[in-house]
Structure formats: structure tokens, C-alpha cells
JSON list of C-alpha atoms in Angstrom, two decimals:
[
{"chain": "F", "resi": 1, "resn": "GLY", "atom": "CA", "xyz": [112.22, 112.63, 77.83]},
{"chain": "F", "resi": 2, "resn": "GLU", "atom": "CA", "xyz": [113.26, 110.50, 80.63]},
{"chain": "F", "resi": 3, "resn": "ASP", "atom": "CA", "xyz": [110.64, 108.37, 82.08]},
{"chain": "F", "resi": 4, "resn": "VAL", "atom": "CA", "xyz": [110.54, 105.32, 84.49]},
{"chain": "F", "resi": 5, "resn": "GLU", "atom": "CA", "xyz": [107.60, 102.87, 84.34]},
{"chain": "F", "resi": 6, "resn": "GLN", "atom": "CA", "xyz": [106.24, 100.34, 86.94]},
{"chain": "F", "resi": 7, "resn": "SER", "atom": "CA", "xyz": [102.97, 98.62, 87.37]},
{"chain": "F", "resi": 8, "resn": "LEU", "atom": "CA", "xyz": [100.74, 100.53, 89.98]},
{"chain": "F", "resi": 9, "resn": "PHE", "atom": "CA", "xyz": [99.73, 97.16, 91.84]},
{"chain": "F", "resi": 10, "resn": "LEU", "atom": "CA", "xyz": [100.67, 93.89, 92.87]},
{"chain": "F", "resi": 11, "resn": "SER", "atom": "CA", "xyz": [99.10, 91.25, 95.11]},
{"chain": "F", "resi": 12, "resn": "VAL", "atom": "CA", "xyz": [101.13, 88.49, 96.95]},
{"chain": "F", "resi": 13, "resn": "ARG", "atom": "CA", "xyz": [100.46, 85.96, 99.45]},
{"chain": "F", "resi": 14, "resn": "GLU", "atom": "CA", "xyz": [102.39, 85.97, 102.88]},
{"chain": "F", "resi": 15, "resn": "GLY", "atom": "CA", "xyz": [105.44, 83.78, 102.53]},
{"chain": "F", "resi": 16, "resn": "ASP", "atom": "CA", "xyz": [105.46, 83.93, 98.80]},
{"chain": "F", "resi": 17, "resn": "SER", "atom": "CA", "xyz": [108.22, 85.97, 96.79]},
{"chain": "F", "resi": 18, "resn": "SER", "atom": "CA", "xyz": [107.26, 89.38, 95.55]},
{"chain": "F", "resi": 19, "resn": "VAL", "atom": "CA", "xyz": [108.68, 90.55, 92.19]},
{"chain": "F", "resi": 20, "resn": "ILE", "atom": "CA", "xyz": [108.43, 94.42, 91.24]},
{"chain": "F", "resi": 21, "resn": "ASN", "atom": "CA", "xyz": [109.50, 95.22, 87.64]},
{"chain": "F", "resi": 22, "resn": "CYS", "atom": "CA", "xyz": [110.53, 98.74, 86.55]},
{"chain": "F", "resi": 23, "resn": "THR", "atom": "CA", "xyz": [111.64, 99.90, 83.09]},
{"chain": "F", "resi": 24, "resn": "TYR", "atom": "CA", "xyz": [113.50, 103.08, 82.48]},
{"chain": "F", "resi": 25, "resn": "THR", "atom": "CA", "xyz": [114.50, 105.22, 79.40]},
{"chain": "F", "resi": 26, "resn": "ASP", "atom": "CA", "xyz": [117.97, 107.06, 80.24]},
{"chain": "F", "resi": 27, "resn": "SER", "atom": "CA", "xyz": [120.55, 104.97, 79.37]},
{"chain": "F", "resi": 28, "resn": "SER", "atom": "CA", "xyz": [123.09, 107.30, 81.16]},
{"chain": "F", "resi": 29, "resn": "SER", "atom": "CA", "xyz": [121.48, 106.51, 84.44]},
{"chain": "F", "resi": 30, "resn": "THR", "atom": "CA", "xyz": [124.40, 106.03, 87.11]},
{"chain": "F", "resi": 31, "resn": "TYR", "atom": "CA", "xyz": [122.50, 104.82, 89.98]},
{"chain": "F", "resi": 32, "resn": "LEU", "atom": "CA", "xyz": [118.97, 102.75, 90.21]},
{"chain": "F", "resi": 33, "resn": "TYR", "atom": "CA", "xyz": [117.01, 102.88, 93.33]},
{"chain": "F", "resi": 34, "resn": "TRP", "atom": "CA", "xyz": [114.27, 101.19, 95.31]},
{"chain": "F", "resi": 35, "resn": "TYR", "atom": "CA", "xyz": [112.39, 103.14, 97.76]},
{"chain": "F", "resi": 36, "resn": "LYS", "atom": "CA", "xyz": [109.71, 101.95, 100.33]},
{"chain": "F", "resi": 37, "resn": "GLN", "atom": "CA", "xyz": [106.82, 104.05, 101.46]},
{"chain": "F", "resi": 38, "resn": "GLU", "atom": "CA", "xyz": [104.87, 102.89, 104.01]},
{"chain": "F", "resi": 39, "resn": "PRO", "atom": "CA", "xyz": [101.49, 104.95, 104.81]},
{"chain": "F", "resi": 40, "resn": "GLY", "atom": "CA", "xyz": [101.73, 108.40, 106.00]},
{"chain": "F", "resi": 41, "resn": "ALA", "atom": "CA", "xyz": [105.52, 108.35, 105.79]},
{"chain": "F", "resi": 42, "resn": "GLY", "atom": "CA", "xyz": [108.18, 109.65, 103.51]},
{"chain": "F", "resi": 43, "resn": "LEU", "atom": "CA", "xyz": [110.38, 107.41, 101.20]},
{"chain": "F", "resi": 44, "resn": "GLN", "atom": "CA", "xyz": [112.93, 105.26, 102.62]},
{"chain": "F", "resi": 45, "resn": "LEU", "atom": "CA", "xyz": [115.89, 103.86, 100.48]},
{"chain": "F", "resi": 46, "resn": "LEU", "atom": "CA", "xyz": [115.62, 100.07, 100.37]},
{"chain": "F", "resi": 47, "resn": "THR", "atom": "CA", "xyz": [118.50, 99.22, 98.19]},
{"chain": "F", "resi": 48, "resn": "TYR", "atom": "CA", "xyz": [120.45, 100.86, 95.27]},
{"chain": "F", "resi": 49, "resn": "ILE", "atom": "CA", "xyz": [122.61, 99.34, 92.37]},
{"chain": "F", "resi": 50, "resn": "PHE", "atom": "CA", "xyz": [125.43, 100.89, 90.19]},
{"chain": "F", "resi": 51, "resn": "SER", "atom": "CA", "xyz": [124.43, 100.77, 86.63]},
{"chain": "F", "resi": 52, "resn": "ASN", "atom": "CA", "xyz": [127.71, 98.62, 85.89]},
{"chain": "F", "resi": 53, "resn": "MET", "atom": "CA", "xyz": [126.27, 95.99, 88.17]},
{"chain": "F", "resi": 54, "resn": "ASP", "atom": "CA", "xyz": [123.83, 93.20, 87.16]},
{"chain": "F", "resi": 55, "resn": "MET", "atom": "CA", "xyz": [122.75, 91.97, 90.56]},
{"chain": "F", "resi": 56, "resn": "LYS", "atom": "CA", "xyz": [122.68, 92.90, 94.21]},
{"chain": "F", "resi": 57, "resn": "GLN", "atom": "CA", "xyz": [121.34, 90.99, 97.21]},
{"chain": "F", "resi": 58, "resn": "ASP", "atom": "CA", "xyz": [120.77, 92.29, 100.74]},
{"chain": "F", "resi": 59, "resn": "GLN", "atom": "CA", "xyz": [119.13, 89.85, 103.07]},
{"chain": "F", "resi": 60, "resn": "ARG", "atom": "CA", "xyz": [115.63, 89.27, 101.74]},
{"chain": "F", "resi": 61, "resn": "LEU", "atom": "CA", "xyz": [116.08, 91.64, 98.89]},
{"chain": "F", "resi": 62, "resn": "THR", "atom": "CA", "xyz": [117.36, 90.75, 95.30]},
{"chain": "F", "resi": 63, "resn": "VAL", "atom": "CA", "xyz": [117.88, 93.61, 92.81]},
{"chain": "F", "resi": 64, "resn": "LEU", "atom": "CA", "xyz": [118.70, 92.46, 89.00]},
{"chain": "F", "resi": 65, "resn": "LEU", "atom": "CA", "xyz": [119.53, 94.82, 86.28]},
{"chain": "F", "resi": 66, "resn": "ASN", "atom": "CA", "xyz": [119.30, 94.11, 82.57]},
{"chain": "F", "resi": 67, "resn": "LYS", "atom": "CA", "xyz": [120.76, 97.18, 81.19]},
{"chain": "F", "resi": 68, "resn": "LYS", "atom": "CA", "xyz": [120.50, 96.08, 77.47]},
{"chain": "F", "resi": 69, "resn": "ASP", "atom": "CA", "xyz": [116.60, 96.07, 78.06]},
{"chain": "F", "resi": 70, "resn": "LYS", "atom": "CA", "xyz": [116.64, 98.82, 80.69]},
{"chain": "F", "resi": 71, "resn": "HIS", "atom": "CA", "xyz": [114.83, 96.81, 83.03]},
{"chain": "F", "resi": 72, "resn": "LEU", "atom": "CA", "xyz": [115.14, 96.66, 86.91]},
{"chain": "F", "resi": 73, "resn": "SER", "atom": "CA", "xyz": [113.57, 94.36, 89.28]},
{"chain": "F", "resi": 74, "resn": "LEU", "atom": "CA", "xyz": [113.19, 93.92, 92.98]},
{"chain": "F", "resi": 75, "resn": "ARG", "atom": "CA", "xyz": [112.39, 90.52, 94.39]},
{"chain": "F", "resi": 76, "resn": "ILE", "atom": "CA", "xyz": [111.46, 90.14, 98.15]},
{"chain": "F", "resi": 77, "resn": "ALA", "atom": "CA", "xyz": [111.84, 86.64, 99.31]},
{"chain": "F", "resi": 78, "resn": "ASP", "atom": "CA", "xyz": [109.40, 85.17, 101.98]},
{"chain": "F", "resi": 79, "resn": "THR", "atom": "CA", "xyz": [106.95, 88.34, 101.71]},
{"chain": "F", "resi": 80, "resn": "GLN", "atom": "CA", "xyz": [105.79, 89.63, 105.25]},
{"chain": "F", "resi": 81, "resn": "THR", "atom": "CA", "xyz": [102.94, 91.51, 106.31]},
{"chain": "F", "resi": 82, "resn": "GLY", "atom": "CA", "xyz": [105.29, 94.33, 106.93]},
{"chain": "F", "resi": 83, "resn": "ASP", "atom": "CA", "xyz": [106.20, 94.43, 103.53]},
{"chain": "F", "resi": 84, "resn": "SER", "atom": "CA", "xyz": [102.97, 95.81, 102.53]},
{"chain": "F", "resi": 85, "resn": "ALA", "atom": "CA", "xyz": [103.93, 99.51, 100.99]},
{"chain": "F", "resi": 86, "resn": "ILE", "atom": "CA", "xyz": [104.34, 101.29, 97.91]},
{"chain": "F", "resi": 87, "resn": "TYR", "atom": "CA", "xyz": [107.67, 100.72, 96.21]},
{"chain": "F", "resi": 88, "resn": "PHE", "atom": "CA", "xyz": [109.20, 103.32, 93.99]},
{"chain": "F", "resi": 89, "resn": "CYS", "atom": "CA", "xyz": [111.74, 102.56, 91.33]},
{"chain": "F", "resi": 90, "resn": "ALA", "atom": "CA", "xyz": [114.05, 105.63, 90.37]},
{"chain": "F", "resi": 91, "resn": "GLU", "atom": "CA", "xyz": [117.19, 106.28, 88.17]},
{"chain": "F", "resi": 92, "resn": "SER", "atom": "CA", "xyz": [119.44, 109.02, 88.53]},
{"chain": "F", "resi": 93, "resn": "ASP", "atom": "CA", "xyz": [122.43, 110.81, 86.63]},
{"chain": "F", "resi": 94, "resn": "ASP", "atom": "CA", "xyz": [122.29, 114.08, 88.10]},
{"chain": "F", "resi": 95, "resn": "LYS", "atom": "CA", "xyz": [118.66, 114.38, 88.85]},
{"chain": "F", "resi": 96, "resn": "ILE", "atom": "CA", "xyz": [116.54, 111.74, 90.08]},
{"chain": "F", "resi": 97, "resn": "ILE", "atom": "CA", "xyz": [113.27, 110.32, 88.20]},
{"chain": "F", "resi": 98, "resn": "PHE", "atom": "CA", "xyz": [110.80, 108.37, 90.01]},
{"chain": "F", "resi": 99, "resn": "GLY", "atom": "CA", "xyz": [108.17, 105.78, 88.80]},
{"chain": "F", "resi": 100, "resn": "LYS", "atom": "CA", "xyz": [104.66, 106.06, 89.92]},
{"chain": "F", "resi": 101, "resn": "GLY", "atom": "CA", "xyz": [105.22, 103.35, 92.40]},
{"chain": "F", "resi": 102, "resn": "THR", "atom": "CA", "xyz": [103.95, 99.91, 92.87]},
{"chain": "F", "resi": 103, "resn": "ARG", "atom": "CA", "xyz": [101.44, 99.20, 95.76]},
{"chain": "F", "resi": 104, "resn": "LEU", "atom": "CA", "xyz": [102.43, 95.70, 97.29]},
{"chain": "F", "resi": 105, "resn": "HIS", "atom": "CA", "xyz": [99.13, 94.19, 98.62]},
{"chain": "F", "resi": 106, "resn": "ILE", "atom": "CA", "xyz": [99.53, 91.04, 101.02]},
{"chain": "F", "resi": 107, "resn": "LEU", "atom": "CA", "xyz": [97.15, 88.33, 101.03]},
{"chain": "F", "resi": 108, "resn": "PRO", "atom": "CA", "xyz": [97.04, 86.20, 104.34]},
{"chain": "N", "resi": 1, "resn": "ASP", "atom": "CA", "xyz": [121.78, 108.80, 112.24]},
{"chain": "N", "resi": 2, "resn": "VAL", "atom": "CA", "xyz": [121.58, 110.89, 109.21]},
{"chain": "N", "resi": 3, "resn": "LYS", "atom": "CA", "xyz": [118.21, 112.81, 108.53]},
{"chain": "N", "resi": 4, "resn": "VAL", "atom": "CA", "xyz": [116.20, 115.32, 106.66]},
{"chain": "N", "resi": 5, "resn": "THR", "atom": "CA", "xyz": [113.68, 117.01, 108.94]},
{"chain": "N", "resi": 6, "resn": "GLN", "atom": "CA", "xyz": [110.39, 118.77, 107.81]},
{"chain": "N", "resi": 7, "resn": "SER", "atom": "CA", "xyz": [109.02, 121.10, 110.27]},
{"chain": "N", "resi": 8, "resn": "SER", "atom": "CA", "xyz": [105.39, 119.85, 110.26]},
{"chain": "N", "resi": 9, "resn": "ARG", "atom": "CA", "xyz": [103.76, 116.63, 109.87]},
{"chain": "N", "resi": 10, "resn": "TYR", "atom": "CA", "xyz": [100.34, 117.96, 109.29]},
{"chain": "N", "resi": 11, "resn": "LEU", "atom": "CA", "xyz": [99.44, 121.40, 108.47]},
{"chain": "N", "resi": 12, "resn": "VAL", "atom": "CA", "xyz": [95.79, 123.14, 107.70]},
{"chain": "N", "resi": 13, "resn": "LYS", "atom": "CA", "xyz": [95.69, 126.78, 105.85]},
{"chain": "N", "resi": 14, "resn": "ARG", "atom": "CA", "xyz": [93.06, 128.87, 104.49]},
{"chain": "N", "resi": 15, "resn": "THR", "atom": "CA", "xyz": [93.02, 129.90, 101.10]},
{"chain": "N", "resi": 16, "resn": "GLY", "atom": "CA", "xyz": [95.00, 133.01, 100.21]},
{"chain": "N", "resi": 17, "resn": "GLU", "atom": "CA", "xyz": [97.51, 132.45, 103.07]},
{"chain": "N", "resi": 18, "resn": "LYS", "atom": "CA", "xyz": [101.06, 132.58, 102.71]},
{"chain": "N", "resi": 19, "resn": "VAL", "atom": "CA", "xyz": [102.53, 129.11, 103.64]},
{"chain": "N", "resi": 20, "resn": "PHE", "atom": "CA", "xyz": [106.32, 128.17, 104.72]},
{"chain": "N", "resi": 21, "resn": "LEU", "atom": "CA", "xyz": [107.45, 124.48, 104.64]},
{"chain": "N", "resi": 22, "resn": "GLU", "atom": "CA", "xyz": [110.90, 124.15, 106.08]},
{"chain": "N", "resi": 23, "resn": "CYS", "atom": "CA", "xyz": [113.29, 121.42, 105.35]},
{"chain": "N", "resi": 24, "resn": "VAL", "atom": "CA", "xyz": [116.76, 120.75, 107.14]},
{"chain": "N", "resi": 25, "resn": "GLN", "atom": "CA", "xyz": [119.36, 118.28, 106.50]},
{"chain": "N", "resi": 26, "resn": "ASP", "atom": "CA", "xyz": [122.21, 117.33, 108.67]},
{"chain": "N", "resi": 27, "resn": "MET", "atom": "CA", "xyz": [124.37, 115.16, 105.84]},
{"chain": "N", "resi": 28, "resn": "ASP", "atom": "CA", "xyz": [126.18, 118.26, 104.11]},
{"chain": "N", "resi": 29, "resn": "HIS", "atom": "CA", "xyz": [124.26, 117.25, 100.94]},
{"chain": "N", "resi": 30, "resn": "GLU", "atom": "CA", "xyz": [124.77, 119.96, 98.05]},
{"chain": "N", "resi": 31, "resn": "ASN", "atom": "CA", "xyz": [121.50, 119.05, 96.42]},
{"chain": "N", "resi": 32, "resn": "MET", "atom": "CA", "xyz": [117.90, 119.82, 97.97]},
{"chain": "N", "resi": 33, "resn": "PHE", "atom": "CA", "xyz": [114.36, 118.88, 96.41]},
{"chain": "N", "resi": 34, "resn": "TRP", "atom": "CA", "xyz": [110.93, 119.72, 96.97]},
{"chain": "N", "resi": 35, "resn": "TYR", "atom": "CA", "xyz": [108.23, 117.03, 95.54]},
{"chain": "N", "resi": 36, "resn": "ARG", "atom": "CA", "xyz": [104.53, 116.92, 95.94]},
{"chain": "N", "resi": 37, "resn": "GLN", "atom": "CA", "xyz": [102.89, 113.48, 95.82]},
{"chain": "N", "resi": 38, "resn": "ASP", "atom": "CA", "xyz": [99.24, 113.05, 94.93]},
{"chain": "N", "resi": 39, "resn": "PRO", "atom": "CA", "xyz": [97.54, 109.81, 94.24]},
{"chain": "N", "resi": 40, "resn": "GLY", "atom": "CA", "xyz": [97.61, 108.21, 90.77]},
{"chain": "N", "resi": 41, "resn": "LEU", "atom": "CA", "xyz": [100.21, 111.07, 89.95]},
{"chain": "N", "resi": 42, "resn": "GLY", "atom": "CA", "xyz": [103.63, 109.85, 91.63]},
{"chain": "N", "resi": 43, "resn": "LEU", "atom": "CA", "xyz": [105.98, 112.07, 92.81]},
{"chain": "N", "resi": 44, "resn": "ARG", "atom": "CA", "xyz": [106.36, 115.50, 90.88]},
{"chain": "N", "resi": 45, "resn": "LEU", "atom": "CA", "xyz": [109.42, 117.76, 91.10]},
{"chain": "N", "resi": 46, "resn": "ILE", "atom": "CA", "xyz": [108.48, 121.21, 92.39]},
{"chain": "N", "resi": 47, "resn": "TYR", "atom": "CA", "xyz": [111.84, 123.03, 92.74]},
{"chain": "N", "resi": 48, "resn": "PHE", "atom": "CA", "xyz": [115.37, 121.96, 93.34]},
{"chain": "N", "resi": 49, "resn": "SER", "atom": "CA", "xyz": [118.78, 123.55, 94.62]},
{"chain": "N", "resi": 50, "resn": "TYR", "atom": "CA", "xyz": [122.12, 122.62, 93.57]},
{"chain": "N", "resi": 51, "resn": "ASP", "atom": "CA", "xyz": [123.98, 125.26, 96.18]},
{"chain": "N", "resi": 52, "resn": "VAL", "atom": "CA", "xyz": [123.31, 127.89, 98.52]},
{"chain": "N", "resi": 53, "resn": "LYS", "atom": "CA", "xyz": [121.14, 130.98, 96.96]},
{"chain": "N", "resi": 54, "resn": "MET", "atom": "CA", "xyz": [120.91, 128.44, 93.68]},
{"chain": "N", "resi": 55, "resn": "LYS", "atom": "CA", "xyz": [117.20, 127.38, 92.68]},
{"chain": "N", "resi": 56, "resn": "GLU", "atom": "CA", "xyz": [115.96, 125.55, 89.78]},
{"chain": "N", "resi": 57, "resn": "LYS", "atom": "CA", "xyz": [112.32, 125.15, 88.40]},
{"chain": "N", "resi": 58, "resn": "GLY", "atom": "CA", "xyz": [111.10, 121.65, 88.30]},
{"chain": "N", "resi": 59, "resn": "ASP", "atom": "CA", "xyz": [108.24, 120.07, 86.49]},
{"chain": "N", "resi": 60, "resn": "ILE", "atom": "CA", "xyz": [105.37, 122.14, 88.59]},
{"chain": "N", "resi": 61, "resn": "PRO", "atom": "CA", "xyz": [106.79, 125.01, 89.78]},
{"chain": "N", "resi": 62, "resn": "GLU", "atom": "CA", "xyz": [103.65, 127.27, 89.27]},
{"chain": "N", "resi": 63, "resn": "GLY", "atom": "CA", "xyz": [102.47, 128.69, 92.40]},
{"chain": "N", "resi": 64, "resn": "TYR", "atom": "CA", "xyz": [105.53, 127.91, 94.35]},
{"chain": "N", "resi": 65, "resn": "SER", "atom": "CA", "xyz": [108.86, 129.73, 95.24]},
{"chain": "N", "resi": 66, "resn": "VAL", "atom": "CA", "xyz": [111.71, 128.49, 97.27]},
{"chain": "N", "resi": 67, "resn": "SER", "atom": "CA", "xyz": [114.67, 129.91, 99.44]},
{"chain": "N", "resi": 68, "resn": "ARG", "atom": "CA", "xyz": [117.86, 128.38, 100.20]},
{"chain": "N", "resi": 69, "resn": "GLU", "atom": "CA", "xyz": [120.09, 130.85, 102.24]},
{"chain": "N", "resi": 70, "resn": "LYS", "atom": "CA", "xyz": [122.20, 128.14, 104.23]},
{"chain": "N", "resi": 71, "resn": "LYS", "atom": "CA", "xyz": [123.52, 124.75, 102.58]},
{"chain": "N", "resi": 72, "resn": "GLU", "atom": "CA", "xyz": [121.39, 122.81, 105.14]},
{"chain": "N", "resi": 73, "resn": "ARG", "atom": "CA", "xyz": [117.92, 124.54, 104.93]},
{"chain": "N", "resi": 74, "resn": "PHE", "atom": "CA", "xyz": [115.60, 124.55, 101.74]},
{"chain": "N", "resi": 75, "resn": "SER", "atom": "CA", "xyz": [112.37, 126.31, 102.23]},
{"chain": "N", "resi": 76, "resn": "LEU", "atom": "CA", "xyz": [109.22, 125.93, 100.20]},
{"chain": "N", "resi": 77, "resn": "ILE", "atom": "CA", "xyz": [106.75, 128.79, 99.93]},
{"chain": "N", "resi": 78, "resn": "LEU", "atom": "CA", "xyz": [103.34, 128.98, 98.64]},
{"chain": "N", "resi": 79, "resn": "GLU", "atom": "CA", "xyz": [102.80, 132.78, 98.29]},
{"chain": "N", "resi": 80, "resn": "SER", "atom": "CA", "xyz": [98.81, 132.42, 98.27]},
{"chain": "N", "resi": 81, "resn": "ALA", "atom": "CA", "xyz": [97.72, 128.92, 98.99]},
{"chain": "N", "resi": 82, "resn": "SER", "atom": "CA", "xyz": [94.98, 127.33, 96.86]},
{"chain": "N", "resi": 83, "resn": "THR", "atom": "CA", "xyz": [92.94, 124.35, 97.52]},
{"chain": "N", "resi": 84, "resn": "ASN", "atom": "CA", "xyz": [94.62, 122.50, 94.44]},
{"chain": "N", "resi": 85, "resn": "GLN", "atom": "CA", "xyz": [97.73, 122.78, 96.57]},
{"chain": "N", "resi": 86, "resn": "THR", "atom": "CA", "xyz": [96.37, 120.44, 98.87]},
{"chain": "N", "resi": 87, "resn": "SER", "atom": "CA", "xyz": [98.86, 117.36, 98.93]},
{"chain": "N", "resi": 88, "resn": "MET", "atom": "CA", "xyz": [101.67, 115.60, 100.51]},
{"chain": "N", "resi": 89, "resn": "TYR", "atom": "CA", "xyz": [105.03, 117.65, 100.26]},
{"chain": "N", "resi": 90, "resn": "LEU", "atom": "CA", "xyz": [108.20, 115.61, 100.51]},
{"chain": "N", "resi": 91, "resn": "CYS", "atom": "CA", "xyz": [111.76, 117.25, 101.00]},
{"chain": "N", "resi": 92, "resn": "ALA", "atom": "CA", "xyz": [114.84, 115.23, 99.89]},
{"chain": "N", "resi": 93, "resn": "SER", "atom": "CA", "xyz": [118.52, 115.87, 99.69]},
{"chain": "N", "resi": 94, "resn": "SER", "atom": "CA", "xyz": [121.63, 114.21, 97.99]},
{"chain": "N", "resi": 95, "resn": "PHE", "atom": "CA", "xyz": [125.30, 114.47, 97.24]},
{"chain": "N", "resi": 96, "resn": "ARG", "atom": "CA", "xyz": [126.08, 116.49, 93.90]},
{"chain": "N", "resi": 97, "resn": "GLY", "atom": "CA", "xyz": [126.99, 113.44, 91.91]},
{"chain": "N", "resi": 98, "resn": "GLY", "atom": "CA", "xyz": [123.17, 112.01, 92.55]},
{"chain": "N", "resi": 99, "resn": "TYR", "atom": "CA", "xyz": [124.03, 109.63, 95.04]},
{"chain": "N", "resi": 100, "resn": "GLY", "atom": "CA", "xyz": [122.27, 109.07, 98.49]},
{"chain": "N", "resi": 101, "resn": "TYR", "atom": "CA", "xyz": [118.89, 110.55, 98.12]},
{"chain": "N", "resi": 102, "resn": "THR", "atom": "CA", "xyz": [117.27, 111.04, 101.37]},
{"chain": "N", "resi": 103, "resn": "PHE", "atom": "CA", "xyz": [113.93, 111.76, 102.09]},
{"chain": "N", "resi": 104, "resn": "GLY", "atom": "CA", "xyz": [112.07, 113.58, 104.91]},
{"chain": "N", "resi": 105, "resn": "SER", "atom": "CA", "xyz": [109.03, 112.05, 106.47]},
{"chain": "N", "resi": 106, "resn": "GLY", "atom": "CA", "xyz": [106.63, 114.56, 104.60]},
{"chain": "N", "resi": 107, "resn": "THR", "atom": "CA", "xyz": [104.25, 117.32, 105.30]},
{"chain": "N", "resi": 108, "resn": "ARG", "atom": "CA", "xyz": [100.77, 116.74, 104.58]},
{"chain": "N", "resi": 109, "resn": "LEU", "atom": "CA", "xyz": [99.08, 120.17, 103.70]},
{"chain": "N", "resi": 110, "resn": "THR", "atom": "CA", "xyz": [95.30, 120.84, 103.54]},
{"chain": "N", "resi": 111, "resn": "VAL", "atom": "CA", "xyz": [94.18, 124.13, 102.20]},
{"chain": "N", "resi": 112, "resn": "VAL", "atom": "CA", "xyz": [90.51, 124.82, 103.02]}
]
């Protein structure tokens, strides 16, 4: 069945770049998403990429898509304490499938 | 500002009670979803709806039912709450093609 895999935890020093990786299995995915969840809150859409794109940049965020390897990554430049959250990768065609989330921990 | 609103942020209910969780969206989305989120298990889909009066089972529908009488409102019903239904419940909506998933802030339900 369809599946989205991502590592559960990432620790990064403040000011460094964070790279969160994700792999998915459904080659017919139309959209791929990154969501951010802060403690006690719902999921907030950070960015998305169409499956026919390789890269998307939005201020400090860069999304890279390798469709051949079914690999998606999110790079956060100049990581700040406010970036501390759980980041969910997701893919959708008609229904959306989520990974289990990567908890990003910021070291001072 | 477009929004998905869940009626309660925190809820405490007793075992055996009937519980209603309400979700309203103002984006004219066709699709609406209910998820539960538990530590280490990620987001699990309970039920979803592609249209008014339509409902489809997700991955974990047991112990739950849903109602969608109007396009903007999707209700999750726990017929007889049990302690293993203590969880964070998240509502979401999207356009029919799967674009624009938007989530509510969540309801943290505790069943005692």
C-alpha cells in the first residue's frame, strides 16, 4: 500500500541549516506537502510542490523533489528556535497520506 | 482568512458517554476528514467525506461514526466513549482534487 517514511527526530544548532528527508511509494502522487505542527496546535501547511517540479524555494524554505527515487526533502536555512516543531511530509493524489512526522529540536 | 474551526480545544468525558466533535470550514471545500493523532503513531484517518451526506471509512473507523448534513460541517461521533479513544482529534478539508489541505487546531479529548 501507499506509505510515507521519514525519520522521527532531528537535532540542529541554531543558525545552521536543517534538512528533513522523506520517501514515499505512490508514483501517481500529484502534490507533495510539508506541514508544521507546533505543540498543542493543528497542522499548518508550510509549502507544497507539484509532482512535475524539481525544486521550490520560499524564503528560508527549499523543497527538493527527486521523483525517480521518490524522495522529498525540506531545507530550512538559518534555523531559529521558532522552527522547533514536528514536520510532516505528505503526498496526495486524491487522498492524502502522511508520514509519522520528524521532531526538529534546536540546540542553542 | 480561510479557516477550519473545531468547536472545542479541550474536552473531558466519562466512559460510556456519547461525544460529538464538530468541525466547520469556510472554504467551500468538497472533502472533509477526521484524523486522530497519538504519540509514535502519527496521523491516522478515521473517516472522510467527499460530499454532503457521503462518508467513507478510513483506516480506524471502529467506535466512531460521522455526519455531514451540510457542505461546511463534518461531525465526528463517539457512540460510547472509551479510555482508548483519549487522543488529539484533527479535522481537515480540501478541494476535490486533493489540493489545499487545511487543518483545524485540534481537539484534545480525554476519556476518564
